[in-house]
mmCIF file of C-alpha atoms in Angstrom:
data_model
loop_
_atom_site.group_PDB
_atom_site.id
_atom_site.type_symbol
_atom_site.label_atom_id
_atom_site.label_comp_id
_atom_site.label_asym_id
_atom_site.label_seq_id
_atom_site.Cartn_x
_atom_site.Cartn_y
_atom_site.Cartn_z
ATOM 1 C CA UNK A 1 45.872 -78.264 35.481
ATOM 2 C CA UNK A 2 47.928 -75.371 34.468
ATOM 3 C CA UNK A 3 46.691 -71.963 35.006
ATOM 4 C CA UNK A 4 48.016 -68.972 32.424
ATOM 5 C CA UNK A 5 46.915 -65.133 31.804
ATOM 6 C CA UNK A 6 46.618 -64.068 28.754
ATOM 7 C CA UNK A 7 46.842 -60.185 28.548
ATOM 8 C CA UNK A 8 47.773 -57.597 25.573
ATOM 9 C CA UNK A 9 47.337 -54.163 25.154
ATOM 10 C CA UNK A 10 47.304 -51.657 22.147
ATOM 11 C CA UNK A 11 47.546 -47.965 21.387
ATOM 12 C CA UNK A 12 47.196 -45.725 18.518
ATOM 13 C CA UNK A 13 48.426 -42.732 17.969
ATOM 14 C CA UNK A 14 46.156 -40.353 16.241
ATOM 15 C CA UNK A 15 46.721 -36.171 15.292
ATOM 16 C CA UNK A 16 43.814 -34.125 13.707
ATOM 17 C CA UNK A 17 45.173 -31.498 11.110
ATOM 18 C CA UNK A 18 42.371 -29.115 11.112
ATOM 19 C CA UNK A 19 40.500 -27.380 14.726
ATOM 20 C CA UNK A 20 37.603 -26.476 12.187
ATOM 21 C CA UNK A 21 35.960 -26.695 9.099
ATOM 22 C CA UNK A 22 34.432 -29.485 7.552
ATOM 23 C CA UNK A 23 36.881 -32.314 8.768
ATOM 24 C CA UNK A 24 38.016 -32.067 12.250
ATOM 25 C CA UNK A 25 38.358 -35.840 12.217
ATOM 26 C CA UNK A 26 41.501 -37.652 14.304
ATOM 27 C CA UNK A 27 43.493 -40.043 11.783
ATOM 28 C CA UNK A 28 46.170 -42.081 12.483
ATOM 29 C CA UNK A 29 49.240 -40.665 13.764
ATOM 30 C CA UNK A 30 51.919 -40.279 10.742
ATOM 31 C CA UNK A 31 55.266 -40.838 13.383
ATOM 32 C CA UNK A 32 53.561 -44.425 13.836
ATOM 33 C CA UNK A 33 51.832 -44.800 11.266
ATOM 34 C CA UNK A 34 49.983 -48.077 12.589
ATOM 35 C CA UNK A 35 47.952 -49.727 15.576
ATOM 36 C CA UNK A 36 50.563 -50.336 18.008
ATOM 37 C CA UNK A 37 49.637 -53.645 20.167
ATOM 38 C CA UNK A 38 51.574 -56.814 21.795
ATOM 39 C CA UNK A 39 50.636 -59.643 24.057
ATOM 40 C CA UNK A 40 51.830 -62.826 25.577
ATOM 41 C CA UNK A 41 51.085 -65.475 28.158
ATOM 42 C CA UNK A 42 52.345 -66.383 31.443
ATOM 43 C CA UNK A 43 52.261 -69.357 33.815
ATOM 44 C CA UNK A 44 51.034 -68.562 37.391
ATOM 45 C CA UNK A 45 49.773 -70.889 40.420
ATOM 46 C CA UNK A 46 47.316 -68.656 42.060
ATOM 47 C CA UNK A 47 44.893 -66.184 40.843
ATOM 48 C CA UNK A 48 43.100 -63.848 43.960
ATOM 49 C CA UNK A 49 39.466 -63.353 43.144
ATOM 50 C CA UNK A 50 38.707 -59.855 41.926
ATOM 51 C CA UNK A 51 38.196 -57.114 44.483
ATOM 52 C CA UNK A 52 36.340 -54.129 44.651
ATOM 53 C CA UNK A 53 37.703 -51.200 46.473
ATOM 54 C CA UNK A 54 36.683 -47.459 47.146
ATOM 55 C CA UNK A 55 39.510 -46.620 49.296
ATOM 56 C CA UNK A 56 43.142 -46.306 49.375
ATOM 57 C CA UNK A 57 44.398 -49.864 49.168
ATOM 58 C CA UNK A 58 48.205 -51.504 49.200
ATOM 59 C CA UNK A 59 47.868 -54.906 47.592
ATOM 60 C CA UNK A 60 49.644 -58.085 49.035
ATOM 61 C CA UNK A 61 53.542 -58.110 48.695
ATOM 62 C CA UNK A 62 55.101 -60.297 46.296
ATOM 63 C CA UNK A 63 52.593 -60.382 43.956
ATOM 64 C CA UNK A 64 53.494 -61.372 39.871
ATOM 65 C CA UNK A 65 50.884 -60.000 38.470
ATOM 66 C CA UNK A 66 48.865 -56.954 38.884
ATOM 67 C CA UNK A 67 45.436 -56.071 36.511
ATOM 68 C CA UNK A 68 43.515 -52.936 37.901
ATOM 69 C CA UNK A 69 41.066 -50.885 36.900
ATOM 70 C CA UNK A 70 39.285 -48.130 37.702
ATOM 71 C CA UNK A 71 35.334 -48.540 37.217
ATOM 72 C CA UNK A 72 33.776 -45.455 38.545
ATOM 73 C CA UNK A 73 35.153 -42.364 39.586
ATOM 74 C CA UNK A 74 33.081 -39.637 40.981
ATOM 75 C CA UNK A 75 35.636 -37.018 42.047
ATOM 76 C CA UNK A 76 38.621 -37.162 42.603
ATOM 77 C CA UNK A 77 41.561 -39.054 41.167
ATOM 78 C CA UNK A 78 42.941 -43.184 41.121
ATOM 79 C CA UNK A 79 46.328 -43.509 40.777
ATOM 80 C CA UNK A 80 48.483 -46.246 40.934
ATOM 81 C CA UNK A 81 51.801 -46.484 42.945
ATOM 82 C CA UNK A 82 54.501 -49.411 42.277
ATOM 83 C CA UNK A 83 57.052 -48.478 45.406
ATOM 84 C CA UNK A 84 54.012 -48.324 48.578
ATOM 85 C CA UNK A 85 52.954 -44.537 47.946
ATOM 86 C CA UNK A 86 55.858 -42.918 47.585
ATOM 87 C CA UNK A 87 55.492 -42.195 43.780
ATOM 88 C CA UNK A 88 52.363 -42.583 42.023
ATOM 89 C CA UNK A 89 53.347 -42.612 38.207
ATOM 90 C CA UNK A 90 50.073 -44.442 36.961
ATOM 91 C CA UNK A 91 47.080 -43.243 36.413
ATOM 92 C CA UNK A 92 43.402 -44.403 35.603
ATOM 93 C CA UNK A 93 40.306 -42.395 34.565
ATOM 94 C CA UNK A 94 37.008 -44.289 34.425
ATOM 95 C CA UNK A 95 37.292 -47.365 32.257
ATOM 96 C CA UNK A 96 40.734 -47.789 31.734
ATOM 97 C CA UNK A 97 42.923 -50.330 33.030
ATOM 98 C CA UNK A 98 46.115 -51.103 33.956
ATOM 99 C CA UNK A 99 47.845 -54.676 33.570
ATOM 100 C CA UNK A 100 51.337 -56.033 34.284
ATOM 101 C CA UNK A 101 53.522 -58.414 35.261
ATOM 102 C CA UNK A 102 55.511 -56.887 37.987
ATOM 103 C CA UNK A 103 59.449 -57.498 39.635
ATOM 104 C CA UNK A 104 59.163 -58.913 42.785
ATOM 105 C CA UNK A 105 60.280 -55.832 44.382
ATOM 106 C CA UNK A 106 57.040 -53.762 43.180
ATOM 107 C CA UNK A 107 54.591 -52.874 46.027
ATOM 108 C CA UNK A 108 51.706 -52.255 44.444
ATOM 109 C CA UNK A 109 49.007 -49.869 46.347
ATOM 110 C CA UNK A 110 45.927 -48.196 44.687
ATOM 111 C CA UNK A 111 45.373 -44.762 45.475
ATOM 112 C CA UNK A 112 41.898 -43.536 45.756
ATOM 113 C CA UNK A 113 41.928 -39.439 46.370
ATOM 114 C CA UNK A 114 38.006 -39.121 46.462
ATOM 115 C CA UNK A 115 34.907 -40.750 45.666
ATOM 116 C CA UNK A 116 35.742 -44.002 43.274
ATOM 117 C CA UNK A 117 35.110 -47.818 42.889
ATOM 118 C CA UNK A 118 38.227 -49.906 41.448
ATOM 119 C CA UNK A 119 38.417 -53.284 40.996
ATOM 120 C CA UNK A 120 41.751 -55.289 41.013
ATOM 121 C CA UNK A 121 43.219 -59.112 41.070
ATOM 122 C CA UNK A 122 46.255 -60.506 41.019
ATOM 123 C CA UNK A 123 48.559 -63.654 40.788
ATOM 124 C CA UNK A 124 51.594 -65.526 41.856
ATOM 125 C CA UNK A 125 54.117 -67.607 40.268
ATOM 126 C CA UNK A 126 54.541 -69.713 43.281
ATOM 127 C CA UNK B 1 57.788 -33.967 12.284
ATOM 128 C CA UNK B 2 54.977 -31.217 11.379
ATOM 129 C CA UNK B 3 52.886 -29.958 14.368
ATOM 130 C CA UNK B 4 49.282 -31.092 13.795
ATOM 131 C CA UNK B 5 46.441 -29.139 15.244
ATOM 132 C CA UNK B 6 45.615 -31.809 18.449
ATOM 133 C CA UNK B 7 46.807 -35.356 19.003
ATOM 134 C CA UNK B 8 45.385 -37.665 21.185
ATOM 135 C CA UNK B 9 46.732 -41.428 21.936
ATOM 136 C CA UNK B 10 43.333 -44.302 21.912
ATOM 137 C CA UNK B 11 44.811 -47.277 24.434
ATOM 138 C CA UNK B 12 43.212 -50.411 25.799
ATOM 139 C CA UNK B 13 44.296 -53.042 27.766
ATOM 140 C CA UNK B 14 42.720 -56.536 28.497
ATOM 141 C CA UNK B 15 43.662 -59.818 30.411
ATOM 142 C CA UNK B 16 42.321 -63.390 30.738
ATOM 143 C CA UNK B 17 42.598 -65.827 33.453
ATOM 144 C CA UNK B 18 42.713 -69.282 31.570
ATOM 145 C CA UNK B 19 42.926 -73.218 32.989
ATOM 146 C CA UNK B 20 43.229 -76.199 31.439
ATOM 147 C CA UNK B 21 40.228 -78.126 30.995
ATOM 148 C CA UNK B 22 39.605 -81.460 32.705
ATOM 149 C CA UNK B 23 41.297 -84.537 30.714
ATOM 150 C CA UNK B 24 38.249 -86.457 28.899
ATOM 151 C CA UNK B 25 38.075 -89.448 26.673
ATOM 152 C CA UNK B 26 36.652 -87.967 23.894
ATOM 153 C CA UNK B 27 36.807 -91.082 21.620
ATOM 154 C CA UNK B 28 33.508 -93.031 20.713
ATOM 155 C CA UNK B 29 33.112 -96.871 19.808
ATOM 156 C CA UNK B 30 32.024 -97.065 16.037
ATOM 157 C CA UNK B 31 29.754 -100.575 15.495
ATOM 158 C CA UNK B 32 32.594 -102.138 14.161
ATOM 159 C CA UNK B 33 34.576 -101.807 17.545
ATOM 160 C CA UNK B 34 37.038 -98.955 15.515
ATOM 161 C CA UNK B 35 37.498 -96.022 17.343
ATOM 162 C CA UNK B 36 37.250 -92.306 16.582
ATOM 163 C CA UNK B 37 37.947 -89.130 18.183
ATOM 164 C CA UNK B 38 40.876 -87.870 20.400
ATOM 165 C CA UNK B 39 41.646 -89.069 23.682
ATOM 166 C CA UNK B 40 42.380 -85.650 25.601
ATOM 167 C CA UNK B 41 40.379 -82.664 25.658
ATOM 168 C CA UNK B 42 43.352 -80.325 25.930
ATOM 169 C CA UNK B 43 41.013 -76.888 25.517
ATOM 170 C CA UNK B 44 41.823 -73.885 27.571
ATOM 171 C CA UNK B 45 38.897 -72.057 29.576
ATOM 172 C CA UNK B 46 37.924 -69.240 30.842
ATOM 173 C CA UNK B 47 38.930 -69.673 34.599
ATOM 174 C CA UNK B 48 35.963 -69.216 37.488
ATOM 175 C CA UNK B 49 38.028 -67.542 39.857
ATOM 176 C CA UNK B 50 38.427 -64.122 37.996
ATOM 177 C CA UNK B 51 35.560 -65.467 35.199
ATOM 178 C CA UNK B 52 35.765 -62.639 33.085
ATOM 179 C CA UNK B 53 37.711 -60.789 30.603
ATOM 180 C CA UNK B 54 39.352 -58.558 32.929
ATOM 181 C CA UNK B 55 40.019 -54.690 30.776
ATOM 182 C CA UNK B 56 39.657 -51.282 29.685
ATOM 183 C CA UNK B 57 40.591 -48.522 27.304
ATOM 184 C CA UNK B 58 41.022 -44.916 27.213
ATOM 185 C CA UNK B 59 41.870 -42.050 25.558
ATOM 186 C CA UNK B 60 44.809 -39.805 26.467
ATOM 187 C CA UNK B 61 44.904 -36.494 24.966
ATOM 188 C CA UNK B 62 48.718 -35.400 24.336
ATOM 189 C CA UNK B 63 50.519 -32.239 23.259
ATOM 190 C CA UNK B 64 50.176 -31.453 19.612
ATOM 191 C CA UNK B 65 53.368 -30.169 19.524
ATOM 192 C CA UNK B 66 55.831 -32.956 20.691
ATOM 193 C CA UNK B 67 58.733 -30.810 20.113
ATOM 194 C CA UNK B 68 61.204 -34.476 19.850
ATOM 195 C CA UNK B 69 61.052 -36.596 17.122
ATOM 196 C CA UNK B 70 62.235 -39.291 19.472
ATOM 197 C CA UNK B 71 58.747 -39.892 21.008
ATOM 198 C CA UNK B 72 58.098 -42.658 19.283
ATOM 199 C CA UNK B 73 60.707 -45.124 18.021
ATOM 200 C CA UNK B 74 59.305 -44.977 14.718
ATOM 201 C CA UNK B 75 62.219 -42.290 13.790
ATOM 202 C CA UNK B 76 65.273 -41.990 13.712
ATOM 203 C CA UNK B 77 66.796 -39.549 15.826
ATOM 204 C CA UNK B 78 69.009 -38.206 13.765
ATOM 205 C CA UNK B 79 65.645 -36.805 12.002
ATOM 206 C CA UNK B 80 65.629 -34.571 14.696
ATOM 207 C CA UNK B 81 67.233 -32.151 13.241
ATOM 208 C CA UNK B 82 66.818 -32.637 9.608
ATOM 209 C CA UNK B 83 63.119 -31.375 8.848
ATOM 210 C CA UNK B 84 61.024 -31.425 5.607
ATOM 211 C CA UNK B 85 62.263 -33.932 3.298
ATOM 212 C CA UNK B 86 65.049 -36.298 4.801
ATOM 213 C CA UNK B 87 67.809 -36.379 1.841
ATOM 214 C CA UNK B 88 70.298 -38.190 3.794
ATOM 215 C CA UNK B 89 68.598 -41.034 5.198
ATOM 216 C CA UNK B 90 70.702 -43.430 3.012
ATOM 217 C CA UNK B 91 73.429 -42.367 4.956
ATOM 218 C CA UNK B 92 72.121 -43.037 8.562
ATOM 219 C CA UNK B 93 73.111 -46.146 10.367
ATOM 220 C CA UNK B 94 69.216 -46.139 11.808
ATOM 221 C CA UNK B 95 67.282 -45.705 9.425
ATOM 222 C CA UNK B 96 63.472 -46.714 9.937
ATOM 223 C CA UNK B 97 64.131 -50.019 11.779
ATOM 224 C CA UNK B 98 61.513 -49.172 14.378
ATOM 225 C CA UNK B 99 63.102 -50.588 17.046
ATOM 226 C CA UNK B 100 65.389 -49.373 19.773
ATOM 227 C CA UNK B 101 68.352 -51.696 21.095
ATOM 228 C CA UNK B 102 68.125 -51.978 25.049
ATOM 229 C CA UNK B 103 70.890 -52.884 27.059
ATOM 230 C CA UNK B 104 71.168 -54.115 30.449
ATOM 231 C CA UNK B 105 72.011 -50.673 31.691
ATOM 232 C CA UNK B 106 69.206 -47.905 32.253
ATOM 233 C CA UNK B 107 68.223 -46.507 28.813
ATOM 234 C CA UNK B 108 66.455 -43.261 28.669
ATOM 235 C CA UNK B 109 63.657 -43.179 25.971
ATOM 236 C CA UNK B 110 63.190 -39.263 25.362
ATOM 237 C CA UNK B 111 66.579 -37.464 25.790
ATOM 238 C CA UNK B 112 64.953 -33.998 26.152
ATOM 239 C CA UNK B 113 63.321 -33.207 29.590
ATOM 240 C CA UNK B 114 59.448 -32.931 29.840
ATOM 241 C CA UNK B 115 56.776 -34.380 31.374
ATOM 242 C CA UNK B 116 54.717 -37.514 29.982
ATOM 243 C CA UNK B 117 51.346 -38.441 30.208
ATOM 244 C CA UNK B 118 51.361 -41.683 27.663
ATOM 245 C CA UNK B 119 54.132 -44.551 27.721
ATOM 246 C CA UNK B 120 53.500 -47.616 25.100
ATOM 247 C CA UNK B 121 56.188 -50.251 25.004
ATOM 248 C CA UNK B 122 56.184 -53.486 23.680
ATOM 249 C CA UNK B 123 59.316 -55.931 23.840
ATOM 250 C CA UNK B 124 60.413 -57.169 20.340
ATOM 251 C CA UNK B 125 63.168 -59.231 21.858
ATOM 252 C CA UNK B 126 63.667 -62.569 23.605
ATOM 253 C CA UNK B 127 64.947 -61.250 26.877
ATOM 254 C CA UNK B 128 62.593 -59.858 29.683
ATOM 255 C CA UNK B 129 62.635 -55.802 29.227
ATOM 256 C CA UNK B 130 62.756 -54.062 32.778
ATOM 257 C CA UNK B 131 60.689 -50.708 32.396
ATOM 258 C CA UNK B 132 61.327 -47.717 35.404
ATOM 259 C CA UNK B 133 58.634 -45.030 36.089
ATOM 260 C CA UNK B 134 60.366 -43.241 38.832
ATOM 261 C CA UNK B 135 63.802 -43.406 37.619
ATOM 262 C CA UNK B 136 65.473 -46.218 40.252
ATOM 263 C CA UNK B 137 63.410 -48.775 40.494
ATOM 264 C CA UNK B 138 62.617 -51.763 37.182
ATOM 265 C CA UNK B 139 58.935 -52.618 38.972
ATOM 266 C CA UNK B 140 56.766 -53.577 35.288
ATOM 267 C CA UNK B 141 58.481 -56.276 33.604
ATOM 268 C CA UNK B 142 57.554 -57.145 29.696
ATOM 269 C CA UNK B 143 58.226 -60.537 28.318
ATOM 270 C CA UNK B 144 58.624 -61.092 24.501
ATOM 271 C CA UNK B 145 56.304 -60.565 22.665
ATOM 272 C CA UNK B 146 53.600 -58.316 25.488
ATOM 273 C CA UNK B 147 53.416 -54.478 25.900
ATOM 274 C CA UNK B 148 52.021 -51.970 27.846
ATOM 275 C CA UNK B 149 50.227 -49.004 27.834
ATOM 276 C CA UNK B 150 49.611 -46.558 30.470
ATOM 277 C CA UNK B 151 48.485 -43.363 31.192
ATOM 278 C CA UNK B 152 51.225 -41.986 33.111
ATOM 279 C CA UNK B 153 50.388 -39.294 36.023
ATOM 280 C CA UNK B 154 53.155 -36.092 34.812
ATOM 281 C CA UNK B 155 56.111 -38.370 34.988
ATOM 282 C CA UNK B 156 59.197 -36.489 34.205
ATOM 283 C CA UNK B 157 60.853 -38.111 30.923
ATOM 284 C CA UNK B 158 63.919 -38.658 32.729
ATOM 285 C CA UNK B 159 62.520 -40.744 34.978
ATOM 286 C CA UNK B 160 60.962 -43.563 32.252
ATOM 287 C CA UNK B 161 63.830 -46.093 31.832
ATOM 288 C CA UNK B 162 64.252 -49.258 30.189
ATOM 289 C CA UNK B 163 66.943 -51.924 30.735
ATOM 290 C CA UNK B 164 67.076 -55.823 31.244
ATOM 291 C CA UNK B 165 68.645 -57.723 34.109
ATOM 292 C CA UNK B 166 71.148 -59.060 31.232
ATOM 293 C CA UNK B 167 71.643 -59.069 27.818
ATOM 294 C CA UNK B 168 70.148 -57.176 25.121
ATOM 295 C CA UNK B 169 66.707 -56.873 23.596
ATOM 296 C CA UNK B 170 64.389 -54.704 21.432
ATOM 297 C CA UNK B 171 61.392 -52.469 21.888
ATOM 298 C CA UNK B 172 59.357 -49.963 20.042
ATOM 299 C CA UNK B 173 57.916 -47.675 22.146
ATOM 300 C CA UNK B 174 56.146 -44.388 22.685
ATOM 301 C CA UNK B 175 56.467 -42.041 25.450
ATOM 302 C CA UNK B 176 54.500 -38.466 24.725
ATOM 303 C CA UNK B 177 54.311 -34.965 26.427
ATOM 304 C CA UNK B 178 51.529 -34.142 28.222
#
């Protein structure tokens, strides 16, 4: 039986004209001028059940797929590195997740700096 | 672009984990010995391992003043330096298209030099788009059709490439300062 994930994402843009008054309402951004969203679906083999850390975790090597997010953070910051540590471009505040396939080179390894609870899975191609 | 008093970015993301349901005879015997009804049940399902819809969203608050036209793709860059009313856009050869060709070389999204805190980019194409955080290496890979979005941790705009391994393909993208 063949497994797939299924996995989108969206953003929108929003700018808020006036700091006070009677509308200090965010619209929609006029440079975009839309919801901005995409999504597909990918074959895999194996999903790994998900995990719940609170430390500073590096996640198996060679994985395909990566979903992570943060669920609690009570100080400090989560970050996400794609090289082992030695940058961490990514980050997650409370709620928000990060999910992507990733090149086989990509070593993904969570980055807890405090007090936090993330939960992650992730999947192979073969 | 005018300079608004705040902007702000609102972002989600969400995956599933899906299987293929068990093959079933679905098909009943009428009286009359006919039958009805499809033999395969070919329905997806959620699958048990991860059993949930696996997500999140945010909201990243980004400079009001963006100070490049070229932060989203939504513009054309020669914009930049035309503000107010854009008389000549007949003229340009980009003109609106809201896409950005991507070649199989690095591409640089913002030519200026700040530092980002919100990259969206989806892949419009039909070859795999390779996107860099850190400037050398293509670790997130978008297939047609998916994006991302991610709140990036003061990433120099220098450093957020996007290329493929061959060929061409198309994006739209945004990539804002923090």
């Amino acid at each position: 039986m063949a497994k797939t994930i299924g996995w989108g994402s969206y953003c929108v843009p929003q700018e808020q004209v006036n700091a006070s008054g009677n509308n200090t309402n965010f619209y929609m951004d006029g440079d975009s001028g839309r919801k901005l969203s995409g999504d597909a679906s990918y074959t895999i083999t194996t999903y790994t059940a998900p995990v719940t850390v609170t430390s500073t975790t590096t996640l198996a090597a060679d994985q395909d797929f990566v979903a992570i997010k943060a669920l609690s953070i009570d100080s400090g910051n989560v970050h996400v590195s794609l090289d082992n540590g030695d940058s961490i471009p990514i980050k997650l505040l409370a709620g928000e997740c990060f999910a992507s396939k990733i090149s086989d080179t990509a070593r993904v390894r969570i980055v807890i700096s405090d007090v936090a609870k993330v939960e992650y899975w992730s999947a192979l191609t073969s | 672009m005018a300079t608004p008093n705040a902007r702000r970015i609102t972002f989600g993301t969400a995956t599933t984990a899906r299987i293929e349901a068990a093959t079933t005879d679905m098909r009943v015997t009428r009286e009359d010995g006919s039958t009805m009804g499809n033999y395969n049940s070919d329905k997806v399902i959620l699958d048990t391992t991860i059993g949930k819809r696996f997500g999140g969203k945010g909201i990243a608050t980004i400079n009001a003043n963006q100070a490049y036209n070229g932060w989203v793709s939504f513009f054309s860059p020669i914009d930049e330096d035309i503000e107010g009313i854009d008389t000549d856009w007949e003229d340009e050869y980009r003109v609106w298209d809201e896409i950005e060709q991507i070649p199989s070389g690095d591409y640089t999204l913002r030519s200026d030099s700040v530092t980002c805190n919100f990259l969206y980019v989806k892949n419009l194409g039909a070859v795999e788009a390779r996107v860099y955080l850190d400037g050398t290496e293509p670790d997130i890979l978008i297939p047609p059709g998916a994006s991302i979005s991610v709140r990036l941790n003061s990433v120099s705009s220098g450093n957020v490439k996007v290329d493929t391994a061959s060929s061409n393909t198309t994006i739209e993208y945004v990539l804002a300062k923090e």
